[in-house]
Short mmCIF file of C-alpha atoms and ligand atoms in Angstrom, two decimals:
data_model
loop_
_atom_site.label_atom_id
_atom_site.label_comp_id
_atom_site.label_asym_id
_atom_site.label_seq_id
_atom_site.Cartn_x
_atom_site.Cartn_y
_atom_site.Cartn_z
CA MET Z 1 -123.92 -144.35 -45.04
CA ALA Z 2 -126.10 -142.61 -47.64
CA LYS Z 3 -128.34 -139.76 -46.46
CA ARG Z 4 -131.98 -140.86 -46.80
CA ILE Z 5 -134.17 -138.26 -48.43
CA ALA Z 6 -137.88 -137.64 -48.89
CA VAL Z 7 -138.77 -135.14 -51.64
CA LEU Z 8 -142.06 -133.23 -51.44
CA GLY Z 9 -142.74 -131.94 -54.97
CA SER Z 10 -140.47 -134.33 -56.90
CA THR Z 11 -142.13 -133.63 -60.27
CA GLY Z 12 -141.57 -129.85 -60.10
CA SER Z 13 -138.66 -127.72 -61.21
CA ILE Z 14 -136.76 -128.02 -57.90
CA GLY Z 15 -137.80 -131.64 -57.38
CA ARG Z 16 -136.50 -132.77 -60.78
CA GLN Z 17 -133.21 -130.94 -60.30
CA ALA Z 18 -132.88 -132.48 -56.83
CA LEU Z 19 -133.19 -135.90 -58.44
CA ASP Z 20 -130.41 -134.91 -60.88
CA VAL Z 21 -128.23 -134.30 -57.81
CA VAL Z 22 -129.21 -137.67 -56.29
CA ARG Z 23 -128.53 -139.38 -59.62
CA ALA Z 24 -125.01 -137.90 -59.63
CA HIS Z 25 -124.25 -139.07 -56.08
CA PRO Z 26 -125.82 -142.52 -55.73
CA ASP Z 27 -123.45 -143.60 -52.94
CA ARG Z 28 -124.14 -140.54 -50.84
CA LEU Z 29 -127.86 -139.94 -51.28
CA ARG Z 30 -130.81 -142.34 -51.27
CA ILE Z 31 -134.42 -141.51 -52.06
CA VAL Z 32 -136.87 -143.08 -49.59
CA GLY Z 33 -139.99 -141.04 -50.40
CA LEU Z 34 -141.40 -139.01 -53.30
CA ALA Z 35 -144.54 -136.87 -53.27
CA ALA Z 36 -146.12 -135.11 -56.26
CA GLY Z 37 -149.36 -133.37 -57.21
CA HIS Z 38 -150.97 -134.45 -60.50
CA ASN Z 39 -148.07 -135.62 -62.65
CA TRP Z 40 -148.40 -139.28 -61.70
CA GLU Z 41 -146.70 -140.50 -64.90
CA LEU Z 42 -143.46 -138.66 -64.19
CA LEU Z 43 -143.70 -139.82 -60.58
CA ALA Z 44 -144.03 -143.42 -61.84
CA GLN Z 45 -140.83 -142.97 -63.89
CA GLN Z 46 -139.03 -141.47 -60.90
CA ALA Z 47 -140.19 -144.31 -58.66
CA ALA Z 48 -138.99 -146.88 -61.20
CA GLU Z 49 -135.56 -145.23 -61.27
CA PHE Z 50 -135.02 -144.38 -57.58
CA VAL Z 51 -137.07 -147.20 -55.96
CA PRO Z 52 -138.35 -145.26 -52.92
CA GLU Z 53 -140.24 -146.92 -50.07
CA ILE Z 54 -143.29 -144.64 -50.44
CA VAL Z 55 -144.79 -142.34 -53.10
CA SER Z 56 -147.80 -140.05 -52.96
CA VAL Z 57 -149.99 -138.09 -55.40
CA GLU Z 58 -152.84 -135.66 -54.82
CA SER Z 59 -155.82 -137.71 -56.08
CA GLU Z 60 -157.00 -141.22 -55.25
CA ALA Z 61 -157.59 -141.84 -58.97
CA ASP Z 62 -153.93 -141.10 -59.82
CA ALA Z 63 -152.82 -143.22 -56.85
CA ALA Z 64 -154.80 -146.14 -58.29
CA ARG Z 65 -153.06 -145.68 -61.68
CA LEU Z 66 -149.68 -145.55 -59.92
CA LYS Z 67 -150.43 -148.77 -58.04
CA VAL Z 68 -151.14 -150.55 -61.33
CA ARG Z 69 -147.87 -149.21 -62.79
CA LEU Z 70 -145.66 -149.87 -59.74
CA GLY Z 71 -147.17 -153.07 -58.34
CA ASP Z 72 -146.25 -154.04 -54.78
CA ARG Z 73 -142.70 -152.67 -54.91
CA VAL Z 74 -143.61 -149.28 -53.42
CA LYS Z 75 -146.25 -148.09 -50.95
CA VAL Z 76 -148.62 -145.68 -52.77
CA SER Z 77 -150.58 -142.99 -50.88
CA ALA Z 78 -152.81 -140.07 -51.82
CA GLY Z 79 -153.94 -136.60 -50.77
CA ALA Z 80 -152.89 -134.65 -47.70
CA ALA Z 81 -152.50 -137.92 -45.77
CA GLY Z 82 -150.12 -139.18 -48.45
CA LEU Z 83 -148.05 -136.00 -48.45
CA ASN Z 84 -147.90 -136.26 -44.67
CA ALA Z 85 -146.83 -139.92 -44.82
CA VAL Z 86 -143.91 -139.01 -47.13
CA ALA Z 87 -142.89 -135.99 -44.98
CA THR Z 88 -142.88 -138.08 -41.80
CA TRP Z 89 -141.62 -141.36 -43.33
CA PRO Z 90 -139.66 -143.13 -40.55
CA THR Z 91 -136.50 -143.89 -42.54
CA ALA Z 92 -136.06 -140.34 -43.94
CA ASP Z 93 -133.21 -138.31 -42.38
CA LEU Z 94 -133.92 -135.19 -44.41
CA VAL Z 95 -137.05 -133.82 -46.10
CA LEU Z 96 -136.69 -131.58 -49.16
CA VAL Z 97 -139.74 -129.30 -49.21
CA ALA Z 98 -140.23 -128.29 -52.84
CA VAL Z 99 -143.99 -128.04 -53.26
CA THR Z 100 -145.47 -124.67 -54.13
CA GLY Z 101 -147.59 -122.68 -51.69
CA THR Z 102 -148.48 -123.77 -48.18
CA ALA Z 103 -149.74 -127.29 -49.00
CA ALA Z 104 -146.82 -128.80 -47.08
CA LEU Z 105 -146.74 -126.40 -44.11
CA VAL Z 106 -148.45 -128.68 -41.57
CA HIS Z 107 -146.45 -131.69 -42.78
CA THR Z 108 -143.18 -129.75 -42.52
CA VAL Z 109 -144.04 -128.91 -38.91
CA GLU Z 110 -144.65 -132.61 -38.22
CA ALA Z 111 -141.37 -133.60 -39.88
CA ILE Z 112 -139.52 -131.10 -37.65
CA GLN Z 113 -141.34 -132.47 -34.58
CA LEU Z 114 -139.94 -135.88 -35.54
CA GLY Z 115 -136.40 -134.44 -35.65
CA LYS Z 116 -135.93 -134.61 -39.44
CA ASP Z 117 -133.65 -132.02 -41.04
CA ILE Z 118 -135.39 -129.81 -43.59
CA ALA Z 119 -133.96 -128.62 -46.91
CA LEU Z 120 -136.27 -125.72 -47.62
CA ALA Z 121 -136.92 -124.63 -51.19
CA ASN Z 122 -140.47 -123.57 -50.42
CA LYS Z 123 -140.26 -119.95 -49.25
CA GLU Z 124 -143.95 -119.71 -48.31
CA THR Z 125 -143.28 -121.91 -45.25
CA LEU Z 126 -141.10 -119.30 -43.53
CA VAL Z 127 -143.15 -116.39 -44.86
CA ALA Z 128 -146.37 -117.74 -43.35
CA ALA Z 129 -144.94 -119.31 -40.19
CA GLY Z 130 -141.34 -118.12 -39.78
CA GLU Z 131 -141.44 -117.54 -36.03
CA LEU Z 132 -143.16 -120.83 -35.28
CA ILE Z 133 -140.95 -122.91 -37.61
CA THR Z 134 -137.62 -121.42 -36.51
CA GLU Z 135 -138.49 -121.74 -32.80
CA LEU Z 136 -139.61 -125.32 -33.28
CA ALA Z 137 -136.54 -126.26 -35.34
CA SER Z 138 -134.25 -124.73 -32.76
CA SER Z 139 -135.98 -126.52 -29.87
CA MET Z 140 -135.78 -129.86 -31.76
CA GLY Z 141 -132.15 -129.33 -32.83
CA VAL Z 142 -133.28 -129.61 -36.46
CA GLN Z 143 -131.33 -127.94 -39.28
CA LEU Z 144 -133.19 -125.66 -41.70
CA LEU Z 145 -131.03 -125.85 -44.82
CA PRO Z 146 -131.79 -123.12 -47.37
CA VAL Z 147 -132.23 -124.17 -51.00
CA ASP Z 148 -133.26 -120.80 -52.44
CA SER Z 149 -130.11 -119.62 -54.27
CA GLU Z 150 -129.97 -116.22 -52.50
CA HIS Z 151 -130.33 -117.73 -49.03
CA SER Z 152 -127.89 -120.50 -49.78
CA ALA Z 153 -125.39 -117.82 -50.86
CA ILE Z 154 -125.93 -115.70 -47.75
CA TRP Z 155 -125.80 -118.80 -45.53
CA GLN Z 156 -122.33 -119.51 -46.93
CA CYS Z 157 -121.25 -115.87 -46.47
CA VAL Z 158 -122.39 -115.63 -42.84
CA ALA Z 159 -121.23 -119.09 -41.72
CA HIS Z 160 -119.05 -118.96 -38.57
CA ARG Z 161 -119.15 -115.14 -38.43
CA ARG Z 162 -122.71 -114.32 -37.34
CA SER Z 163 -121.52 -111.82 -34.71
CA GLU Z 164 -119.55 -109.85 -37.33
CA VAL Z 165 -122.45 -109.54 -39.80
CA THR Z 166 -124.17 -106.14 -39.84
CA GLY Z 167 -126.43 -106.76 -42.82
CA ILE Z 168 -127.18 -108.91 -45.83
CA VAL Z 169 -127.93 -108.18 -49.48
CA LEU Z 170 -130.30 -110.24 -51.60
CA THR Z 171 -129.86 -109.89 -55.33
CA ALA Z 172 -132.76 -109.94 -57.80
CA SER Z 173 -132.62 -110.34 -61.56
CA GLY Z 174 -135.34 -107.68 -61.85
CA GLY Z 175 -137.45 -109.98 -64.03
CA PRO Z 176 -138.40 -109.47 -67.68
CA PHE Z 177 -140.09 -106.07 -67.17
CA ARG Z 178 -137.33 -104.20 -65.39
CA ARG Z 179 -137.37 -101.40 -67.95
CA PHE Z 180 -141.14 -101.31 -68.60
CA SER Z 181 -143.08 -98.10 -68.01
CA ARG Z 182 -146.19 -98.08 -65.80
CA GLU Z 183 -148.37 -98.12 -68.94
CA GLU Z 184 -146.48 -101.04 -70.46
CA LEU Z 185 -146.77 -103.00 -67.19
CA GLN Z 186 -150.58 -102.73 -67.37
CA GLU Z 187 -150.59 -104.64 -70.67
CA VAL Z 188 -148.27 -107.49 -69.60
CA THR Z 189 -149.64 -110.94 -70.55
CA PRO Z 190 -149.12 -114.24 -68.65
CA GLU Z 191 -147.10 -115.60 -71.61
CA ALA Z 192 -144.66 -112.66 -71.45
CA ALA Z 193 -144.42 -112.85 -67.65
CA LEU Z 194 -143.60 -116.57 -67.79
CA ARG Z 195 -140.45 -115.89 -69.87
CA HIS Z 196 -137.87 -115.30 -67.11
CA PRO Z 197 -134.57 -113.87 -68.40
CA THR Z 198 -132.14 -115.95 -66.30
CA TRP Z 199 -133.89 -118.75 -64.35
CA LYS Z 200 -136.16 -121.62 -65.46
CA MET Z 201 -138.69 -122.14 -62.66
CA GLY Z 202 -142.31 -123.13 -61.96
CA PRO Z 203 -145.06 -120.69 -63.09
CA LYS Z 204 -145.98 -119.19 -59.68
CA ILE Z 205 -142.43 -118.20 -58.73
CA THR Z 206 -141.79 -116.90 -62.27
CA ILE Z 207 -144.70 -114.45 -61.98
CA ASP Z 208 -143.53 -113.50 -58.46
CA SER Z 209 -140.10 -112.75 -59.93
CA ALA Z 210 -141.67 -110.43 -62.49
CA THR Z 211 -143.62 -108.46 -59.82
CA LEU Z 212 -140.66 -108.55 -57.35
CA MET Z 213 -142.97 -110.25 -54.82
CA ASN Z 214 -140.57 -113.17 -55.00
CA LYS Z 215 -137.83 -110.93 -53.63
CA GLY Z 216 -140.22 -109.62 -50.99
CA LEU Z 217 -141.02 -113.17 -49.87
CA GLU Z 218 -137.28 -113.88 -49.79
CA VAL Z 219 -136.71 -110.84 -47.54
CA ILE Z 220 -139.17 -112.31 -45.01
CA GLU Z 221 -137.57 -115.76 -45.42
CA ALA Z 222 -134.12 -114.23 -44.79
CA ARG Z 223 -135.36 -112.43 -41.67
CA TRP Z 224 -136.16 -115.81 -40.11
CA LEU Z 225 -133.25 -117.83 -41.48
CA PHE Z 226 -130.63 -115.31 -40.38
CA ASP Z 227 -132.45 -113.68 -37.43
CA LEU Z 228 -131.92 -110.13 -38.70
CA ASP Z 229 -134.10 -106.99 -38.49
CA TYR Z 230 -135.66 -105.86 -41.75
CA ASP Z 231 -133.49 -102.69 -41.66
CA ARG Z 232 -130.47 -104.94 -42.17
CA ILE Z 233 -131.83 -106.75 -45.23
CA GLU Z 234 -131.21 -104.98 -48.56
CA VAL Z 235 -132.37 -105.83 -52.06
CA VAL Z 236 -130.34 -104.91 -55.13
CA ILE Z 237 -131.12 -105.58 -58.79
CA HIS Z 238 -128.40 -107.63 -60.47
CA PRO Z 239 -129.70 -108.71 -63.90
CA GLN Z 240 -126.94 -111.23 -64.60
CA SER Z 241 -127.87 -113.42 -61.56
CA ILE Z 242 -124.24 -114.37 -60.89
CA VAL Z 243 -123.81 -112.82 -57.42
CA HIS Z 244 -126.58 -114.52 -55.45
CA GLY Z 245 -126.17 -112.96 -52.03
CA MET Z 246 -123.80 -110.89 -49.91
CA ALA Z 247 -123.03 -110.21 -46.26
CA ARG Z 248 -121.81 -106.89 -44.89
CA LEU Z 249 -119.31 -107.27 -42.06
CA ARG Z 250 -118.66 -104.87 -39.20
CA ASP Z 251 -115.39 -103.55 -40.66
CA GLY Z 252 -116.93 -102.64 -44.02
CA THR Z 253 -115.89 -105.81 -45.83
CA VAL Z 254 -118.56 -107.36 -48.07
CA LEU Z 255 -118.52 -111.11 -48.72
CA ALA Z 256 -120.29 -112.27 -51.88
CA CYS Z 257 -121.20 -115.73 -53.13
CA LEU Z 258 -121.03 -116.22 -56.91
CA SER Z 259 -121.98 -119.13 -59.12
CA SER Z 260 -123.63 -119.91 -62.43
CA THR Z 261 -127.44 -119.74 -62.60
CA ASP Z 262 -128.04 -123.40 -61.91
CA MET Z 263 -130.33 -124.39 -59.03
CA ARG Z 264 -128.62 -127.78 -58.76
CA LEU Z 265 -125.79 -125.98 -56.97
CA PRO Z 266 -127.74 -124.71 -53.93
CA ILE Z 267 -129.85 -127.90 -53.93
CA GLN Z 268 -126.69 -130.01 -53.78
CA TYR Z 269 -125.15 -127.90 -51.00
CA ALA Z 270 -128.30 -128.31 -48.87
CA LEU Z 271 -128.16 -132.09 -49.43
CA SER Z 272 -124.39 -132.45 -48.97
CA TYR Z 273 -124.00 -130.02 -46.02
CA PRO Z 274 -121.64 -129.84 -44.17
CA GLU Z 275 -119.62 -131.45 -46.99
CA ARG Z 276 -118.98 -130.06 -50.46
CA TRP Z 277 -119.16 -132.46 -53.38
CA GLU Z 278 -118.07 -132.28 -57.02
CA ALA Z 279 -120.01 -129.73 -59.07
CA LEU Z 280 -122.77 -130.63 -61.51
CA ALA Z 281 -122.83 -127.14 -63.01
CA ASP Z 282 -120.24 -125.65 -65.35
CA PRO Z 283 -117.54 -123.60 -63.60
CA LEU Z 284 -117.93 -119.82 -63.80
CA ASP Z 285 -116.00 -118.37 -66.72
CA PHE Z 286 -115.09 -114.85 -65.60
CA CYS Z 287 -113.67 -113.87 -68.98
CA ALA Z 288 -116.96 -114.77 -70.67
CA LEU Z 289 -118.93 -112.58 -68.24
CA ALA Z 290 -119.04 -109.21 -69.96
CA LYS Z 291 -120.02 -107.31 -66.81
CA LEU Z 292 -121.75 -107.55 -63.46
CA THR Z 293 -124.11 -104.64 -62.77
CA PHE Z 294 -126.10 -103.53 -59.74
CA GLU Z 295 -128.92 -101.02 -59.40
CA ALA Z 296 -131.64 -100.04 -56.92
CA PRO Z 297 -135.08 -101.65 -57.37
CA ASP Z 298 -137.84 -99.31 -58.57
CA ARG Z 299 -140.19 -99.52 -55.62
CA GLU Z 300 -142.92 -97.46 -57.27
CA ARG Z 301 -143.29 -99.49 -60.44
CA PHE Z 302 -142.90 -102.71 -58.43
CA PRO Z 303 -144.82 -102.06 -55.18
CA SER Z 304 -144.89 -105.74 -54.17
CA LEU Z 305 -141.41 -105.45 -52.68
CA ASP Z 306 -142.43 -102.79 -50.15
CA LEU Z 307 -145.69 -104.59 -49.44
CA ALA Z 308 -143.61 -107.56 -48.30
CA TYR Z 309 -141.32 -105.39 -46.14
CA GLN Z 310 -144.40 -103.79 -44.54
CA ALA Z 311 -146.03 -107.18 -43.93
CA GLY Z 312 -142.81 -108.58 -42.49
CA ARG Z 313 -142.42 -105.63 -40.12
CA ALA Z 314 -146.08 -105.88 -39.06
CA GLY Z 315 -145.48 -109.56 -38.23
CA GLY Z 316 -148.14 -111.83 -36.70
CA THR Z 317 -150.46 -113.24 -39.36
CA VAL Z 318 -149.85 -110.40 -41.86
CA PRO Z 319 -147.04 -112.11 -43.86
CA CYS Z 320 -149.24 -115.22 -44.17
CA VAL Z 321 -152.08 -113.06 -45.51
CA LEU Z 322 -149.70 -111.30 -47.93
CA ASN Z 323 -148.59 -114.67 -49.28
CA ALA Z 324 -152.08 -116.20 -49.58
CA ALA Z 325 -153.59 -113.12 -51.24
CA ASN Z 326 -150.65 -113.00 -53.64
CA GLU Z 327 -151.08 -116.67 -54.55
CA VAL Z 328 -154.76 -116.14 -55.38
CA ALA Z 329 -153.96 -112.99 -57.38
CA VAL Z 330 -151.16 -114.72 -59.33
CA THR Z 331 -153.53 -117.59 -60.21
CA ALA Z 332 -156.15 -115.10 -61.42
CA PHE Z 333 -153.50 -113.32 -63.53
CA LEU Z 334 -152.36 -116.61 -65.08
CA GLN Z 335 -156.00 -117.39 -65.90
CA GLY Z 336 -156.38 -114.01 -67.61
CA ARG Z 337 -158.81 -112.68 -64.95
CA LEU Z 338 -156.55 -110.00 -63.46
CA ARG Z 339 -154.07 -107.47 -64.81
CA PHE Z 340 -150.41 -107.76 -63.89
CA THR Z 341 -150.52 -104.39 -62.11
CA ASP Z 342 -153.60 -105.44 -60.12
CA ILE Z 343 -151.70 -108.25 -58.34
CA PRO Z 344 -150.16 -105.89 -55.70
CA ARG Z 345 -153.43 -103.94 -55.57
CA VAL Z 346 -155.32 -107.04 -54.47
CA VAL Z 347 -152.62 -107.96 -51.94
CA ALA Z 348 -152.60 -104.45 -50.39
CA CYS Z 349 -156.40 -104.43 -50.22
CA ILE Z 350 -156.56 -107.76 -48.36
CA ILE Z 351 -153.80 -106.80 -45.91
CA GLU Z 352 -155.70 -103.62 -45.14
CA LYS Z 353 -158.83 -105.61 -44.24
CA HIS Z 354 -156.97 -108.12 -42.08
CA ILE Z 355 -156.99 -108.06 -38.28
CA SER Z 356 -153.60 -109.48 -37.36
CA LYS Z 357 -152.84 -111.90 -34.55
CA LYS Z 358 -149.48 -111.65 -32.75
CA ARG Z 359 -147.38 -114.79 -32.15
CA PRO Z 360 -149.89 -116.93 -34.06
CA SER Z 361 -150.31 -120.66 -33.48
CA LEU Z 362 -150.38 -123.03 -36.46
CA GLY Z 363 -154.19 -122.95 -36.21
CA ASP Z 364 -154.20 -119.12 -36.34
CA ILE Z 365 -151.95 -119.19 -39.41
CA LEU Z 366 -154.15 -121.70 -41.23
CA GLU Z 367 -157.25 -119.68 -40.36
CA ALA Z 368 -155.63 -116.41 -41.55
CA GLU Z 369 -154.64 -118.12 -44.78
CA ARG Z 370 -158.15 -119.48 -45.36
CA TRP Z 371 -159.62 -116.03 -44.69
CA ALA Z 372 -157.11 -114.28 -46.99
CA ARG Z 373 -157.78 -116.66 -49.89
CA GLU Z 374 -161.50 -116.20 -49.61
CA ALA Z 375 -161.19 -112.42 -49.26
CA ALA Z 376 -158.82 -112.23 -52.24
CA ARG Z 377 -161.13 -114.31 -54.45
CA ALA Z 378 -164.07 -112.06 -53.52
CA ALA Z 379 -161.98 -108.92 -54.12
CA ILE Z 380 -160.93 -110.13 -57.58
CA GLU Z 381 -164.61 -110.73 -58.44
CA ARG Z 382 -165.35 -107.15 -57.41
CA MET Z 383 -162.13 -105.28 -58.22
CA SER Z 384 -163.86 -101.92 -57.80
CA GLN Z 385 -163.85 -102.47 -54.02
CA CYS Z 386 -160.04 -102.50 -53.86
N1 LIG T 401 -137.83 -123.27 -59.28
C1 LIG T 401 -136.89 -122.61 -58.68
O1 LIG T 401 -135.83 -122.32 -59.27
C2 LIG T 401 -137.04 -122.17 -57.24
C3 LIG T 401 -136.02 -121.44 -56.64
C4 LIG T 401 -136.13 -121.10 -55.31
C5 LIG T 401 -137.26 -121.47 -54.57
N2 LIG T 401 -138.26 -122.16 -55.18
C6 LIG T 401 -139.45 -122.52 -54.39
O2 LIG T 401 -139.59 -123.94 -54.41
C7 LIG T 401 -140.98 -124.30 -54.42
C8 LIG T 401 -141.24 -125.16 -55.65
O3 LIG T 401 -141.02 -124.37 -56.82
P1 LIG T 401 -140.98 -125.00 -58.28
O4 LIG T 401 -140.54 -123.90 -59.17
O5 LIG T 401 -140.22 -126.28 -58.23
O6 LIG T 401 -142.53 -125.29 -58.51
P2 LIG T 401 -143.22 -126.24 -59.59
O7 LIG T 401 -142.30 -126.50 -60.72
O8 LIG T 401 -144.55 -125.65 -59.86
O9 LIG T 401 -143.38 -127.62 -58.79
C9 LIG T 401 -144.24 -127.76 -57.69
C10 LIG T 401 -144.23 -129.19 -57.20
O10 LIG T 401 -145.12 -129.33 -56.10
C11 LIG T 401 -146.07 -130.36 -56.39
N3 LIG T 401 -147.30 -130.02 -55.71
C12 LIG T 401 -148.02 -128.87 -55.81
N4 LIG T 401 -149.09 -128.92 -54.99
C13 LIG T 401 -149.02 -130.12 -54.34
C14 LIG T 401 -149.83 -130.77 -53.37
N5 LIG T 401 -150.94 -130.19 -52.87
N6 LIG T 401 -149.44 -131.99 -52.93
C15 LIG T 401 -148.34 -132.59 -53.41
N7 LIG T 401 -147.53 -132.02 -54.34
C16 LIG T 401 -147.88 -130.81 -54.79
C17 LIG T 401 -146.16 -130.38 -57.92
O11 LIG T 401 -146.66 -131.61 -58.38
P3 LIG T 401 -147.25 -131.85 -59.90
O12 LIG T 401 -146.34 -131.11 -60.85
O13 LIG T 401 -147.13 -133.33 -60.02
O14 LIG T 401 -148.65 -131.37 -59.91
C18 LIG T 401 -144.67 -130.21 -58.25
O15 LIG T 401 -143.99 -131.40 -58.02
C19 LIG T 401 -141.76 -122.99 -54.41
O16 LIG T 401 -142.13 -122.68 -53.09
C20 LIG T 401 -140.77 -121.96 -54.93
O17 LIG T 401 -140.99 -120.67 -54.40
C21 LIG T 401 -138.17 -122.53 -56.50
#
């Protein structure tokens, strides 16, 4: 029987590639729910093709337009209630969480409470609420299936040998400014930062890749997915993005997972798990790969990485605050209101002001996030105070 899937964020980069995977495996995967933000026209096309049972968009006005386009064939919902209805849709076996930010956090918690497996592309979920989500998933017997390419790679390396793993290595492309001086980094524009050298992704994650905050968020995500101390999680710059993740074993062996830079691969593995299906991506051509290189990240020019390690080690509500302040700062940078090098400055400033709460409840996390967003917006207005 086909696996029944609800996609949160179907119109985004991950969502569209997930639908490519579903399109390639119509007998194995069936779409029962699709949720999007503002791109109701693309959602209408997706609904016409995949015929889900429910769709949702952010605004009531777009929902009304969708209803006209789709007629009575599909239930149409809107807003947070709509996103929740798709996440908790009764016939869905698995929910792919591919919205940006923490908009789907509460709905993901509810989907887990209902026993639905979660394919997790959204890294902010585990960054903000890693302890809560992993404990809940484990108590409900729910699988958290990583979609992020690095975590998917490490997941495959550590499978069936958890007790032999002494550490993991996340690779990072290093972004477009790997070789930039401090002075050059100050002048970076949003247009330049949005041109990622190896991956095509949504705007927020592309900026995070350029600051290395993306890797920092992935370190925190890995801590929860693989239950490892931060001392055992390394980051290495690998500009070719062919080795996605590695595991160090007790006897000194290192297992690596390699593939082409195509997100449909990890998306498909999360949807097909525990099976492996035919590839959508081209096979790796080793002779065409000139070289694979590795180098240490420059933690001074790219302070976001260490900010994330520090926030992860501090625990409690600090990682949530790191993530929320970063999101506000990235938005301000994209709007031309903040310099590239001020993004980590704002994040550090907000973390410093925050009074953390240990073992936070969902309510504590949402409150910390609200506070961090407000504090970050105010700090950006008055940058001299940071
Ligand atoms: N792209 C990648 O290669 C990649 C790799 C690893 C992990 N991730 C993670 O996956 C997540 C998605 O990334 P992306 O690159 O796919 O982002 P994206 O292209 O910006 O897409 C975001 C999606 O979320 C929807 N959305 C945003 N806010 C929403 C809300 N409040 N309610 C309902 N839908 C909402 C958007 O809808 P509209 O477009 O209709 O407004 C869109 O479908 C992020 O957490 C990112 O860190 C991405």
